[in-house]
Structure formats: C-alpha cells, structure tokens
C-alpha cells in the first residue's frame, strides 16, 4: 500500500521518553506520595503512552487486529476505527492495569507517617523567677 506513514518511532520516543520523563521529574519526584509511587506511576504512564503510540504503528498483516469491534477493512493500513486493538495495545492495557494495581498495593503496604505530638507545659507548673 503506497500510503504515507507516521514516524511511530519518534512518537514513541516523545511519549515514552520525553513526556514520561517530564511527568516523573517535575510532578512525581518533588512530592513522592509513598515508597513505590514513582515506580507505579512510571508503569502506568508507560502503558498509556505505549497504547497511544500503537495507533500510529503499522499493523502486522499476518496478525491484524486481535479485537475488532465493527467492520474491519480488508487491509489493516486502511482501518480508521479506534475500536480495533492490536496485540501491542492489549499488552499495553495489561501494563496500565499492572500500574494501577501496583499503585494501590504500594499504597496499602506503605508505612504510616509518623506524627509529631507536642505537649504544652502547664503554665502554673513552671517556676517563676522574681
């Protein structure tokens, strides 16, 4: 098929590399929520970025779309529906789900924050100097 192609490798580099790094560096790093939160957000973000980037990749003609909702075109390159999913997108959805599960698991096993309680001394109990 003589159609122009998307530079999907550049899309993946920008989404999975630059954009995900910016989110982790400027949003997650300054305010870590609990131990493991950055890891779970990375896995979640990578799965999401990979899922989006898979829309622009050339589909393997021998495999085609694993999940097809609606009528599929005879050539995978001509399909314009977002309801058709490739093997890579299904794996990316699994990685996204793993990131969500890791987030809640790490949050559940995180130690509770220590609270500092202060007690004010009774003013009548302090010795007064005259």
CSV table of C-alpha atoms in Angstrom, one decimal:
chain,number,residue,atom,x,y,z
A,1,UNK,CA,0.0,0.0,0.0
A,2,UNK,CA,1.5,3.3,-1.1
A,3,UNK,CA,0.4,5.4,1.8
A,4,UNK,CA,2.4,7.9,3.8
A,5,UNK,CA,3.5,6.5,7.2
A,6,UNK,CA,3.7,8.0,10.6
A,7,UNK,CA,7.1,8.2,12.2
A,8,UNK,CA,5.9,6.0,15.0
A,9,UNK,CA,9.4,5.6,16.5
A,10,UNK,CA,9.6,9.3,17.0
A,11,UNK,CA,6.1,9.3,18.6
A,12,UNK,CA,7.2,6.6,21.0
A,13,UNK,CA,10.4,8.4,21.8
A,14,UNK,CA,8.5,11.6,22.6
A,15,UNK,CA,5.7,9.9,24.6
A,16,UNK,CA,7.6,7.2,26.4
A,17,UNK,CA,10.8,9.0,26.8
A,18,UNK,CA,10.5,12.8,27.0
A,19,UNK,CA,6.9,13.3,28.1
A,20,UNK,CA,7.0,10.5,30.7
A,21,UNK,CA,10.4,11.7,32.0
A,22,UNK,CA,9.0,15.2,32.4
A,23,UNK,CA,6.0,14.0,34.3
A,24,UNK,CA,8.2,11.9,36.6
A,25,UNK,CA,10.8,14.6,37.1
A,26,UNK,CA,8.6,17.6,37.6
A,27,UNK,CA,5.5,16.1,39.1
A,28,UNK,CA,6.3,12.9,40.9
A,29,UNK,CA,9.9,13.5,42.1
A,30,UNK,CA,9.3,16.7,44.2
A,31,UNK,CA,6.3,15.2,46.0
A,32,UNK,CA,6.6,11.4,46.4
A,33,UNK,CA,3.4,10.1,48.0
A,34,UNK,CA,4.8,6.9,49.4
A,35,UNK,CA,7.6,4.4,48.7
A,36,UNK,CA,6.9,2.8,45.3
A,37,UNK,CA,4.6,5.5,44.0
A,38,UNK,CA,7.1,6.7,41.3
A,39,UNK,CA,7.5,3.1,40.1
A,40,UNK,CA,3.8,2.5,39.8
A,41,UNK,CA,3.2,5.8,38.1
A,42,UNK,CA,6.0,5.0,35.6
A,43,UNK,CA,4.5,1.6,34.7
A,44,UNK,CA,1.0,3.2,34.4
A,45,UNK,CA,2.3,6.1,32.2
A,46,UNK,CA,4.4,3.8,30.1
A,47,UNK,CA,1.4,1.5,29.4
A,48,UNK,CA,-0.7,4.5,28.5
A,49,UNK,CA,2.0,6.1,26.2
A,50,UNK,CA,2.6,2.8,24.5
A,51,UNK,CA,-1.2,2.3,24.0
A,52,UNK,CA,-1.5,5.6,22.3
A,53,UNK,CA,1.7,5.1,20.2
A,54,UNK,CA,0.4,1.8,18.9
A,55,UNK,CA,-2.4,3.6,17.0
A,56,UNK,CA,0.3,5.0,14.7
A,57,UNK,CA,2.3,1.9,14.1
A,58,UNK,CA,1.8,-0.3,11.1
A,59,UNK,CA,-0.2,-3.3,12.0
A,60,UNK,CA,1.2,-6.7,11.3
A,61,UNK,CA,-0.7,-8.0,8.3
A,62,UNK,CA,-0.5,-11.7,9.3
A,63,UNK,CA,-1.9,-11.0,12.8
A,64,UNK,CA,-4.1,-8.0,12.1
A,65,UNK,CA,-6.4,-6.8,14.9
A,66,UNK,CA,-6.9,-9.1,17.8
A,67,UNK,CA,-10.1,-7.3,18.9
A,68,UNK,CA,-12.3,-5.8,16.2
A,69,UNK,CA,-15.4,-4.0,17.1
A,70,UNK,CA,-17.3,-3.2,13.9
A,71,UNK,CA,-16.4,-3.9,10.3
A,72,UNK,CA,-12.7,-4.2,9.5
A,73,UNK,CA,-11.2,-3.0,6.3
A,74,UNK,CA,-9.5,-5.7,4.1
A,75,UNK,CA,-6.1,-4.0,4.6
A,76,UNK,CA,-5.2,-3.1,8.2
A,77,UNK,CA,-3.5,0.1,7.0
A,78,UNK,CA,-6.8,1.5,5.8
A,79,UNK,CA,-8.6,1.0,9.1
A,80,UNK,CA,-9.6,4.2,10.8
A,81,UNK,CA,-11.6,2.9,13.7
A,82,UNK,CA,-10.2,3.3,17.2
A,83,UNK,CA,-12.2,0.3,18.3
A,84,UNK,CA,-9.8,-2.2,16.8
A,85,UNK,CA,-7.0,-3.3,19.1
A,86,UNK,CA,-3.6,-4.8,18.2
A,87,UNK,CA,-1.6,-7.3,20.3
A,88,UNK,CA,0.6,-4.4,21.4
A,89,UNK,CA,-2.4,-2.4,22.6
A,90,UNK,CA,-3.7,-5.3,24.6
A,91,UNK,CA,-0.3,-5.8,26.3
A,92,UNK,CA,-0.2,-2.0,26.9
A,93,UNK,CA,-3.6,-2.2,28.6
A,94,UNK,CA,-2.2,-5.0,30.8
A,95,UNK,CA,0.7,-2.9,31.7
A,96,UNK,CA,-1.6,0.0,32.5
A,97,UNK,CA,-3.7,-2.3,34.8
A,98,UNK,CA,-0.5,-3.5,36.4
A,99,UNK,CA,0.5,0.1,37.2
A,100,UNK,CA,-2.9,0.7,38.8
A,101,UNK,CA,-2.6,-2.5,40.9
A,102,UNK,CA,1.0,-1.6,41.9
A,103,UNK,CA,-0.1,1.9,43.0
A,104,UNK,CA,-2.8,0.5,45.3
A,105,UNK,CA,-0.5,-2.3,46.6
A,106,UNK,CA,2.4,0.1,47.4
A,107,UNK,CA,-0.1,2.5,49.0
A,108,UNK,CA,-1.5,-0.3,51.2
A,109,UNK,CA,1.9,-1.6,52.4
A,110,UNK,CA,3.4,1.9,52.9
A,111,UNK,CA,4.3,2.6,56.5
A,112,UNK,CA,2.1,5.2,58.1
A,113,UNK,CA,3.6,8.7,58.5
A,114,UNK,CA,4.9,9.4,61.9
A,115,UNK,CA,3.0,12.2,63.6
A,116,UNK,CA,4.8,14.5,66.0
A,117,UNK,CA,2.7,15.4,69.0
A,118,UNK,CA,3.6,18.4,71.0
A,119,UNK,CA,2.6,19.0,74.6
A,120,UNK,CA,2.5,22.4,76.0
A,121,UNK,CA,3.7,22.6,79.6
A,122,UNK,CA,1.2,23.8,82.2
A,123,UNK,CA,2.0,27.4,82.8
A,124,UNK,CA,1.3,27.1,86.5
A,125,UNK,CA,3.8,24.2,86.8
A,126,UNK,CA,6.8,26.3,85.6
A,127,UNK,CA,8.8,28.0,88.2
A,128,UNK,CA,8.6,31.7,88.1
A,129,UNK,CA,11.5,33.9,88.9
A,130,UNK,CA,11.1,37.2,90.7
